[in-house]
Coordinates of C-alpha atoms in Angstrom, one line a residue:
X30 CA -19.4 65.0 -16.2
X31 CA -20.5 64.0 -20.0
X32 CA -17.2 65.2 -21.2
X33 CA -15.3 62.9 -18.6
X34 CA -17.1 59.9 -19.5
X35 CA -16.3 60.2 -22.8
X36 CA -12.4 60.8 -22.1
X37 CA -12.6 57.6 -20.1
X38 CA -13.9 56.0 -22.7
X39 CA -11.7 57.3 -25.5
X40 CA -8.7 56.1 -23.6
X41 CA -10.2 52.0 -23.2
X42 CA -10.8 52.0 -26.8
X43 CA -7.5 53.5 -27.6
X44 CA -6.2 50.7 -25.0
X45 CA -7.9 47.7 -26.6
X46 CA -7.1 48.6 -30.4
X47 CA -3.6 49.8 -30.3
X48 CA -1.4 46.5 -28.9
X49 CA 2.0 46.8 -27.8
X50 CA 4.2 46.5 -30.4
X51 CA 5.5 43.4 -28.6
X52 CA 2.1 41.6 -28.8
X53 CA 2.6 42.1 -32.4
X54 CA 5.8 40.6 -32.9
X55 CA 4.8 37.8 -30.6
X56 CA 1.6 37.3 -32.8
X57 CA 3.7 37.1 -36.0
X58 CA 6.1 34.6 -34.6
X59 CA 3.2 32.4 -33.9
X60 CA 1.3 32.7 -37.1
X61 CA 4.4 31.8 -38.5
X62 CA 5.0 29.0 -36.1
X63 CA 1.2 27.8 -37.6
X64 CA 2.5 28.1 -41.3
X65 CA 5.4 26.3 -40.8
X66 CA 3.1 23.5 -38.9
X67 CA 0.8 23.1 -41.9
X68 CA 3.6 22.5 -43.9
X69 CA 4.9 20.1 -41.6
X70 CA 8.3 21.6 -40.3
X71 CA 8.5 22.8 -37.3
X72 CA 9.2 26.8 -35.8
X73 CA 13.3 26.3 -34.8
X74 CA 14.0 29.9 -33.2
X75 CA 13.6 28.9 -29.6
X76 CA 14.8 32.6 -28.0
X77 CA 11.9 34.0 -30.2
X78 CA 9.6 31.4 -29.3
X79 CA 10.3 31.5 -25.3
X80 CA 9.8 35.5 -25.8
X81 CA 6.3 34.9 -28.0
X82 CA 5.3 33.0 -25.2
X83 CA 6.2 34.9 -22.3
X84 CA 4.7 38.3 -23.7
X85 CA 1.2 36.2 -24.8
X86 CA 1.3 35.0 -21.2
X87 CA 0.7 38.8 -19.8
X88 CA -2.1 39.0 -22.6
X89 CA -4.1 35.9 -22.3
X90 CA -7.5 37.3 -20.9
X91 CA -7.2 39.4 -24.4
X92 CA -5.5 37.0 -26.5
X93 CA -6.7 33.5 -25.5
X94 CA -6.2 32.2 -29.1
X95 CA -2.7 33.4 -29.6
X96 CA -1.4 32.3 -26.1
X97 CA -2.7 29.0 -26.8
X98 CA -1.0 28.2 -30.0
X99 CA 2.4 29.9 -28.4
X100 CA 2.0 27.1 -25.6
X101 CA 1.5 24.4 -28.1
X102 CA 4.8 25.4 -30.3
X103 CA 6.9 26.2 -27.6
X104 CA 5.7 23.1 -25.6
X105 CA 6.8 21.1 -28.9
X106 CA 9.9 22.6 -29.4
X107 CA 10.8 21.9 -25.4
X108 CA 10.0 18.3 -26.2
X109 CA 12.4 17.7 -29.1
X110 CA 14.7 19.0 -27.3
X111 CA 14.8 16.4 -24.4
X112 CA 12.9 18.9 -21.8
X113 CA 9.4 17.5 -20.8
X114 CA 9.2 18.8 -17.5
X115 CA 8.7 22.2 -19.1
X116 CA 7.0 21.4 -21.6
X117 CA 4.7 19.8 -19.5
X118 CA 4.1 23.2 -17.4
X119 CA 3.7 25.0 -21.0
X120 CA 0.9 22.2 -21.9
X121 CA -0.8 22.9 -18.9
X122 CA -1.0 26.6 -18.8
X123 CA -2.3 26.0 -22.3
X124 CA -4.9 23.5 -21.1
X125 CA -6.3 26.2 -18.5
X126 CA -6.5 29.3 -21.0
X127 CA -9.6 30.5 -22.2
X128 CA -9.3 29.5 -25.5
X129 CA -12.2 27.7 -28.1
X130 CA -9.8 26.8 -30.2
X131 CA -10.6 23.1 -29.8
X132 CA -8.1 21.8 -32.2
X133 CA -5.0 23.3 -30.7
X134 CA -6.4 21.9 -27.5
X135 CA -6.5 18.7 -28.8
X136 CA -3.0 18.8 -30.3
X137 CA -2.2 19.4 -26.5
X138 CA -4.2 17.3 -24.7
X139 CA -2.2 14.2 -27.5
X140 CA 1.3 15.9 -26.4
X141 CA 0.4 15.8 -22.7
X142 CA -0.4 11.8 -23.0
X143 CA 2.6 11.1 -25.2
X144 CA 4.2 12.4 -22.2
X145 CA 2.9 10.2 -20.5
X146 CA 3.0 7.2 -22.6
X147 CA 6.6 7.9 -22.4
X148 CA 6.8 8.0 -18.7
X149 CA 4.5 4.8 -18.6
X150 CA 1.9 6.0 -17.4
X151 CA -0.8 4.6 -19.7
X152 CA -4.3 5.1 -17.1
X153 CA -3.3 8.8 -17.4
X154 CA -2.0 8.6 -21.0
X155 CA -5.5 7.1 -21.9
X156 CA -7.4 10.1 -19.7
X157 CA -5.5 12.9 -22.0
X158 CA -5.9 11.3 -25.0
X159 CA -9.6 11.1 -24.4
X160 CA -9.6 14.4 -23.5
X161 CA -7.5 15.1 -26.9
X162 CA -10.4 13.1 -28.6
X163 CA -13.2 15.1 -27.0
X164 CA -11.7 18.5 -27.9
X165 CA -11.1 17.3 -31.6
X166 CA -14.9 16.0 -31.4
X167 CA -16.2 19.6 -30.5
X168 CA -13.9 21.1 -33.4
X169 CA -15.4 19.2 -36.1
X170 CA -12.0 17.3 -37.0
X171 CA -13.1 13.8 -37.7
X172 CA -9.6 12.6 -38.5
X173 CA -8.2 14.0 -35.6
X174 CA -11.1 12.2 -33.4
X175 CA -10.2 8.7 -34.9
X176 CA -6.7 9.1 -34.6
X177 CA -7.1 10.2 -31.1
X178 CA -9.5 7.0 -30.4
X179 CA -6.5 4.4 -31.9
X180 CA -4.3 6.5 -29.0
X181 CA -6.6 5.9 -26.3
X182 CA -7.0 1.8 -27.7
X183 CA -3.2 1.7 -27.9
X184 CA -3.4 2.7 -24.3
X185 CA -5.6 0.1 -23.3
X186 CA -3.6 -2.6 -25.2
X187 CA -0.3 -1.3 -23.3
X188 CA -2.4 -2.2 -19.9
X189 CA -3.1 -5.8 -21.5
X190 CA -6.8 -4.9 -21.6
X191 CA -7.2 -6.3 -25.6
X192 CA -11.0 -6.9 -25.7
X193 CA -11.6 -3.0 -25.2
X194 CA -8.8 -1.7 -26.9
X195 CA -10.5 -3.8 -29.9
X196 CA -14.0 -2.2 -28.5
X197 CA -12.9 1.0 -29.3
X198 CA -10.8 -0.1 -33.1
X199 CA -14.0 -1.7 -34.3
X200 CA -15.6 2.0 -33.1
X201 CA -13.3 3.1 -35.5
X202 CA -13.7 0.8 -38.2
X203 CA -17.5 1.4 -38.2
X204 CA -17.6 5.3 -38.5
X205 CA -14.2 5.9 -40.6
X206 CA -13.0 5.0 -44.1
X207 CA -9.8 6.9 -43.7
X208 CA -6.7 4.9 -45.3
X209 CA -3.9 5.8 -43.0
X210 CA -6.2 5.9 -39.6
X211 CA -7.7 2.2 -40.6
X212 CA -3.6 1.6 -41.1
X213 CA -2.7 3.3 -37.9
X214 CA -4.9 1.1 -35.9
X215 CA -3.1 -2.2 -37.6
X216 CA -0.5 -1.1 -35.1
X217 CA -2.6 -1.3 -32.5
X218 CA -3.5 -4.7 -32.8
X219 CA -0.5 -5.8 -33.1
X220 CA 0.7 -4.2 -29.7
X221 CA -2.3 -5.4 -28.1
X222 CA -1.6 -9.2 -29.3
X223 CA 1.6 -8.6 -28.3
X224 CA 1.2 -7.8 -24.6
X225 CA -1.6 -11.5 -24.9
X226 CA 1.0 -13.0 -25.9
X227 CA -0.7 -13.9 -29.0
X228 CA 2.4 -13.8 -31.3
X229 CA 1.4 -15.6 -34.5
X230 CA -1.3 -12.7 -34.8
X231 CA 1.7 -9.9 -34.2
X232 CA 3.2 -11.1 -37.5
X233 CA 0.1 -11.0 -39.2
X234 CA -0.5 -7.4 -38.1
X235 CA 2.9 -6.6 -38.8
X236 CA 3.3 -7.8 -42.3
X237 CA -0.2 -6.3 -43.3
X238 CA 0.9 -3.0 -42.2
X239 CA 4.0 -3.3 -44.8
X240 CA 1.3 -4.1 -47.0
X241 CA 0.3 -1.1 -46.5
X242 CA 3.0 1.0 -46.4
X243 CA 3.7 1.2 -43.3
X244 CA 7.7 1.4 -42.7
X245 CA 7.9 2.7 -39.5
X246 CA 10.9 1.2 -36.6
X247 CA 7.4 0.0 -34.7
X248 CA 6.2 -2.4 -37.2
X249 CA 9.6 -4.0 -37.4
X250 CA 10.3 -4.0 -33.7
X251 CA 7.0 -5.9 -32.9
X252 CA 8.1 -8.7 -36.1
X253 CA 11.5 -8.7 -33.9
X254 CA 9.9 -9.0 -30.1
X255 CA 7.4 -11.6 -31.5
X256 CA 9.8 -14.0 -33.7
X257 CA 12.2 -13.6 -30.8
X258 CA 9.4 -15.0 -28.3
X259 CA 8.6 -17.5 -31.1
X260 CA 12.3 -18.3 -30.9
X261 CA 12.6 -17.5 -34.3
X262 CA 16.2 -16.3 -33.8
X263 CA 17.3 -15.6 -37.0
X264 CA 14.3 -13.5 -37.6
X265 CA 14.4 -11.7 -34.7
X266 CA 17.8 -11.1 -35.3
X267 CA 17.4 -9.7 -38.9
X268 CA 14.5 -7.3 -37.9
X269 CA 16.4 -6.3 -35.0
X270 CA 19.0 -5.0 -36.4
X271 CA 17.1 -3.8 -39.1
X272 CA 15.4 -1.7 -36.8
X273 CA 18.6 -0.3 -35.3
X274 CA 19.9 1.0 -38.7
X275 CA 16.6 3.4 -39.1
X276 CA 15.4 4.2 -35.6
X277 CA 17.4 6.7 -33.5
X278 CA 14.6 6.2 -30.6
X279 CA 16.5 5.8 -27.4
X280 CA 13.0 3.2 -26.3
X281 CA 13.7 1.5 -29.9
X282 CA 17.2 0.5 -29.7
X283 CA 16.6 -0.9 -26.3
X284 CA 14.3 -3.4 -27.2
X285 CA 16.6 -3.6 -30.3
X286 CA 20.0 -4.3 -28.8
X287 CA 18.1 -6.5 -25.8
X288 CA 17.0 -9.2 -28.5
X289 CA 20.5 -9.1 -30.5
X290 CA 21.9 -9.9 -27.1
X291 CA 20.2 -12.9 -26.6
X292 CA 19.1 -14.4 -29.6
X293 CA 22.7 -13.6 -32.4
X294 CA 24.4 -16.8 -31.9
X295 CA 26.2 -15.8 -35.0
X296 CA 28.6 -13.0 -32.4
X297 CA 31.5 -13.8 -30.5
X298 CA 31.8 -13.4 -26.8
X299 CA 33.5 -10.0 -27.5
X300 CA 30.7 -8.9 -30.3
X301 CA 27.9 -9.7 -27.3
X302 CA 29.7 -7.9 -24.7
X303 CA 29.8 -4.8 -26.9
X304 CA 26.4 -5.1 -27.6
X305 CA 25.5 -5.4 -23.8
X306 CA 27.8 -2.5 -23.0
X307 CA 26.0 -0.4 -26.1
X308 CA 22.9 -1.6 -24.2
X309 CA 23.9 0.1 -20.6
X310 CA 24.9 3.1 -22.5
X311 CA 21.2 3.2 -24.0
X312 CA 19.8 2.1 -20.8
X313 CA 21.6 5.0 -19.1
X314 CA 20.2 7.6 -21.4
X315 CA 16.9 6.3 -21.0
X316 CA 16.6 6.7 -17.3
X317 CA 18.2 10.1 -17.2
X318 CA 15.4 10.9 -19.5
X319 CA 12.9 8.7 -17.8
X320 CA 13.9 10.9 -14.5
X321 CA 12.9 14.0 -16.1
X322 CA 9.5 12.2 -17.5
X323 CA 8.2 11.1 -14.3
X324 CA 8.6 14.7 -13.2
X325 CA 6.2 15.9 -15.6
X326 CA 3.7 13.3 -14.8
X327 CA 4.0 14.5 -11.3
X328 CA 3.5 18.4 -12.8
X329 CA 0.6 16.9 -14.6
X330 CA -0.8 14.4 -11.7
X331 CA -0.7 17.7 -9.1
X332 CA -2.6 19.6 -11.4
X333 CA -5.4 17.5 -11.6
X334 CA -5.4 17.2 -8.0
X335 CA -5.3 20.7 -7.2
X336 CA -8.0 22.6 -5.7
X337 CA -9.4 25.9 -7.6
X338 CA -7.8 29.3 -6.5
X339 CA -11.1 31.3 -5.5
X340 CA -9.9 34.2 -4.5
X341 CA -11.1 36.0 -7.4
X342 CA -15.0 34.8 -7.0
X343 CA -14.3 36.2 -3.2
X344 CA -13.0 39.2 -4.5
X345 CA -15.8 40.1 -7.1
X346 CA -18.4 38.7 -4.6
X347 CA -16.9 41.2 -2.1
X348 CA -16.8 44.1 -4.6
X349 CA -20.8 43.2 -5.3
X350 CA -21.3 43.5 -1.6
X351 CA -20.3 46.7 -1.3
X352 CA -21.5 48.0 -4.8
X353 CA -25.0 46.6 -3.7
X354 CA -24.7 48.1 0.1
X355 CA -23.9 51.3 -1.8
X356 CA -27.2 51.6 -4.1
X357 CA -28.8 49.9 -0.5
X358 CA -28.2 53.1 1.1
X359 CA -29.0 55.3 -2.2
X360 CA -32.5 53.8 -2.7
X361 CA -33.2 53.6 0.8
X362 CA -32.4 57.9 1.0
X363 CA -34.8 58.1 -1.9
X364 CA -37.3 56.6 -0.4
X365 CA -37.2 58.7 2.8
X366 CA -38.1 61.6 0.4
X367 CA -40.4 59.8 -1.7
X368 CA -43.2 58.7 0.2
X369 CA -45.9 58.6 -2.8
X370 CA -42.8 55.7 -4.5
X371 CA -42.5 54.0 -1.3
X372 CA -46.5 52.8 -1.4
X373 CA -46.4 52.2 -5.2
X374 CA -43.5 50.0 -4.0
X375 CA -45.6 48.5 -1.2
X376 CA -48.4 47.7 -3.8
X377 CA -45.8 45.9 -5.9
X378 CA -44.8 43.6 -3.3
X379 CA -47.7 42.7 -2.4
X380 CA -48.8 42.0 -6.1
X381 CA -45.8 40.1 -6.1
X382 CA -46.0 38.2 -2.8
X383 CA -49.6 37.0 -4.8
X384 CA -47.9 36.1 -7.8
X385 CA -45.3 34.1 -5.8
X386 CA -47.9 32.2 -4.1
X387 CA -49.9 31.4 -7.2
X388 CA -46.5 30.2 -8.8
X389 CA -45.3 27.9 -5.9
X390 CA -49.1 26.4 -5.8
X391 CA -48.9 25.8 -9.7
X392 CA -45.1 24.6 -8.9
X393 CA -46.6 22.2 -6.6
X394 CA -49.2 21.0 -8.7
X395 CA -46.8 20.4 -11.3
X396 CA -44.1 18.7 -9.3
X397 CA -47.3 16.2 -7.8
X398 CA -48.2 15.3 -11.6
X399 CA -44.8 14.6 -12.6
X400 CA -44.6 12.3 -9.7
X401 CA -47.0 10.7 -10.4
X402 CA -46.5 10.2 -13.9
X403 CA -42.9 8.9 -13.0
X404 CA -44.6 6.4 -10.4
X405 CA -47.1 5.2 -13.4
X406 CA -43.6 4.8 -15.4
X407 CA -41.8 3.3 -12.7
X408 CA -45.0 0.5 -12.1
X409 CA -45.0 -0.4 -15.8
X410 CA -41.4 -1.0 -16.4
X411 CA -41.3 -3.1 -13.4
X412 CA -44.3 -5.2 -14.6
X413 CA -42.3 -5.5 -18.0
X414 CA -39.3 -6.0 -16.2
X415 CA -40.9 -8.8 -14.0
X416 CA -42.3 -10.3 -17.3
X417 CA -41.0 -13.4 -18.9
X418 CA -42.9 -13.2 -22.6
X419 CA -41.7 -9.3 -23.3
X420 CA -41.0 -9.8 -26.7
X421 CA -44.7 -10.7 -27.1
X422 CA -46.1 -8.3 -24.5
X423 CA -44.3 -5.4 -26.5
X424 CA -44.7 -7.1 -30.0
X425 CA -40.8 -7.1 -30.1
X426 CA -40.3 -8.2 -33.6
X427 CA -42.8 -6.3 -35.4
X428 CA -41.1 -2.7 -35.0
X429 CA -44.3 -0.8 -36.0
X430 CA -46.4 -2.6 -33.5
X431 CA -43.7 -2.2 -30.9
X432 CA -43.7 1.8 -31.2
X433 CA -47.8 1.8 -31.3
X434 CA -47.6 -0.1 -28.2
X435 CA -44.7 1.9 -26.2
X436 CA -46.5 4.7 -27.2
X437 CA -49.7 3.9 -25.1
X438 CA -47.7 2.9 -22.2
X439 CA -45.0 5.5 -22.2
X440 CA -46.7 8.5 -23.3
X441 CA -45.5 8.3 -27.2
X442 CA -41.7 7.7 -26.6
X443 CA -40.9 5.7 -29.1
X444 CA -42.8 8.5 -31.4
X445 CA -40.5 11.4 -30.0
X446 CA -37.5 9.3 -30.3
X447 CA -38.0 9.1 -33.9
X448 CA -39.2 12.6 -34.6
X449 CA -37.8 14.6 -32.6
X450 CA -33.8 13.1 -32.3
X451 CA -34.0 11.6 -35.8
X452 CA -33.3 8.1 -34.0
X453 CA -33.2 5.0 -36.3
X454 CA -34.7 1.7 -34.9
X455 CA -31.3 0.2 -33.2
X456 CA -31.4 2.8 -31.5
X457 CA -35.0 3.0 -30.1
X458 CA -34.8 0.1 -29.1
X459 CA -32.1 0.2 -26.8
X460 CA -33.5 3.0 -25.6
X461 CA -37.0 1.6 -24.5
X462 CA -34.5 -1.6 -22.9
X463 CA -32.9 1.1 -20.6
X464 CA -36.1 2.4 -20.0
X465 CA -36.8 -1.1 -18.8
X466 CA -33.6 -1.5 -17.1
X467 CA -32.5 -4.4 -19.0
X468 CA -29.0 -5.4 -17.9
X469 CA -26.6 -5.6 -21.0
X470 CA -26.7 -9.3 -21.9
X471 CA -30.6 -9.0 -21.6
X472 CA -30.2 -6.4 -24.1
X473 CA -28.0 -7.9 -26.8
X474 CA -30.0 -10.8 -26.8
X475 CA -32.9 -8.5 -27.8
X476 CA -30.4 -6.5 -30.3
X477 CA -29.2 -9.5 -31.7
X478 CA -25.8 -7.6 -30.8
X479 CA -22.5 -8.7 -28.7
X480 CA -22.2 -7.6 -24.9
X481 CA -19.3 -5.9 -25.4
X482 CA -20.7 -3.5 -28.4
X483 CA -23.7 -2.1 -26.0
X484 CA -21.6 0.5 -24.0
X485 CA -20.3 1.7 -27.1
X486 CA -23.5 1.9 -28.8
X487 CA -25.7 3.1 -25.7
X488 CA -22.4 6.1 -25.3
X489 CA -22.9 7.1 -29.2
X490 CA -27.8 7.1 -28.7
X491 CA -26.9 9.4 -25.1
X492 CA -24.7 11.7 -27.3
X493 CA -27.3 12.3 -29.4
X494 CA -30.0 13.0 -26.8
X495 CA -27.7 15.7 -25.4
X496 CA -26.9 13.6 -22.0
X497 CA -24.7 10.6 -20.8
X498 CA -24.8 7.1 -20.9
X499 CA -25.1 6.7 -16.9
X500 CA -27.5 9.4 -17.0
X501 CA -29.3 8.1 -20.2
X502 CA -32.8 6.5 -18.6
X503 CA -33.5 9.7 -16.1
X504 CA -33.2 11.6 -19.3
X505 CA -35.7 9.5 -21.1
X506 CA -37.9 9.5 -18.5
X507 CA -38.0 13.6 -17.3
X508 CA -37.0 15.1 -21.0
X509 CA -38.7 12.1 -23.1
X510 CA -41.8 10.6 -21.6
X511 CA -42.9 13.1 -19.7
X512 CA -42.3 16.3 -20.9

């Protein structure tokens, strides 16, 4: 029996540590693909890319890692050329592997809401991208993160909502000193002024990010859209076609050709009706490909809607049926012919059945204290609440004072803020307002802060605690005061 094991065995280990040759060459083409990446080109072979990813596919439980990064190359190379509907699928497989590679996963999560974008989708283009920011977030990538935050702002300005997409920029401002995502959110602004009609402040944007060095088609495009709403004609017109000499974007020479169209005096009636008719061509492209990217939204938009296959928790809940009907039966033989066990096992129960009832007693006991405790809590924010002179009941302005005094009434808060999650004072005192259930006004009156800068700030204190910002005062009050 010994001997059989050990075959057995021999023949997983030999399983595990020799892969198919295939794995192998699929593994080299995507290491390669992840060289060429770094370098900034791009893996071109698409037969041995489709064939990387296929083979991966069969070995994902073993090779999460690889699969991942095949999915993310071969999802790329489907998008350049013109195929988002696939790539799409590719993106999404990817998305449910069981890889921690958190930086591929954000590169895909950003690919998935370009898609989007594209389709115009931008409530679902903002979801991905903050799920792209979250996964860079975990991986430690900073850069990443901010770039992925100026997506989700650009997002918001494409809805017209300016005032958070400016939320989240300032975000930005305040945590990075990076040159070229400070730069990158210029752009931002600019669309978000844009789509406010705020046109004055477009060519601001605009010609501070050529200050910059920024000569991307965009940054001339928004100078054309706004001097041609400025009816700046000959502006418009310059940038315009300015833009149509360097951009081969299909979305680009749209807007490009729309404004020469209505704004070149300088062209004949034949000259305009070229340009109109180059137009329709463009226009036709666009919805052919516009066609095949509202298909992949709907790939995407099914998957999120979806309900989880569990036939595999039915199955292994089955199979631990019957394994544990099996020993059942086993134990319950040895028992029959150990008599002397069965009353040592009798004992035990009944030890235990004591045990149990001494625990749920002291479980009670416990669950009345911290009641009551939560009622005490619960009574003195509400008088606090209730109370018009709470700077000088809690000696608001002197910070020292303050603390001493939370302390007493909320058993040494403000002290375990401080020592134990390293909080500064900003941020202790927002926490004791949402202990008090101070609506947001209330508290940046007290912060000396704007309204709009409290969610941000209350998200960034709950991250630290370990919890959320909806969830934020029922942590401070179960893992904080009373614990």
């Amino acid at each position: 029996m010994l001997r059989t094991y050990s075959f057995i065995l021999f023949l997983c280990l030999a399983f595990f540590s020799c892969s198919p040759r295939e794995v192998r060459d699929a593994q080299l083409v995507v290491s390669t693909a992840d060289s060429l990446r770094a370098e900034g080109q791009m893996y071109s072979d698409s037969v041995q890319l489709a064939q990387a990813y296929e083979t991966l596919d069969k070995w994902q439980l073993i090779y999460p890692d690889d699969y991942a990064h095949a999915c993310y190359h071969y999802g790329r190379l489907l998008r350049e050329k013109e195929d988002p509907v696939t790539a799409m699928q590719v993106f999404i497989n990817a998305a449910h592997s069981r890889t921690h590679d958190y930086h591929i996963l954000g590169r895909i999560y950003s690919n998935m809401g370009s898609i989007c974008h594209l389709a115009g989708e931008y409530p679902l283009s903002y979801d991905m991208y903050e799920q792209s920011a979250n996964m860079f977030l975990r991986d430690g990538d900073t850069i990443a993160y901010f770039y992925a935050l100026n997506d989700m702002a650009f997002e918001l300005a494409e809805q017209k909502r300016k005032d958070d997409a400016l939320t989240i920029i300032r975000q930005i401002e305040e945590n990075c000193t990076d040159y070229n995502v400070l730069t990158k959110t210029l752009e931002t602004r600019a669309e978000a002024c844009l789509n406010v009609q705020q046109y004055d402040s477009v060519v601001y944007y605009s010609h501070l990010l050529c200050s910059r060095g920024n000569s991307e088609p965009t940054t001339f495009l928004l100078r054309a859209k706004a001097y041609s709403m400025m009816g700046c004609k000959d502006s418009s017109v310059y940038y315009a076609q300015y833009v149509l000499s360097i951009s081969n974007e299909l979305f680009d020479q749209n807007s490009a050709l729309y404004i020469l169209t209505h704004n070149d005096d300088s062209k004949d009636r034949e000259d305009v009706r070229q340009i109109s008719a180059d137009r329709s061509d463009v226009q036709k492209l666009i919805e052919i490909h516009q066609s095949k990217l509202s298909q992949a939204v709907q790939l995407l938009e099914q998957d999120l809607n979806r309900k989880p296959d569990l036939r595999w928790l039915y199955a292994i809940i089955g199979t631990l049926v019957i394994i544990s009907c099996i020993i059942g039966i086993y134990i319950y033989r040895k028992y029959k012919k150990q008599e002397l066990l069965t009353q040592k096992i009798d004992v035990l129960e009944k030890t235990a059945n004591t045990i149990q009832e001494k625990k749920d007693e002291l479980s009670e006991h416990y669950l009345t204290s911290h009641k009551n405790i939560e009622n005490e809590i619960e009574n003195r924010c509400s008088m606090l609440r209730t109370n018009d002179s709470i700077k000088k009941t809690l000696a608001w302005k002197n910070y020292s004072k303050m603390c001493n005094v939370v302390d007493k009434r909320f058993y040494f808060l403000a002290s375990k803020l401080r020592n134990k999650y390293s909080l500064n004072e900003t941020e202790v005192r927002l926490c004791i307002l949402t202990l008090l259930e101070c609506e947001y006004d209330r508290m940046a009156e007290l912060l000396y802060r704007s309204s709009t800068s409290i969610g941000t700030l209350k998200i960034r204190v709950a991250r630290k605690l370990g919890t959320t910002a909806k969830e934020l005062r029922r942590y401070l009050i179960d893992n904080v005061c009373i614990t």
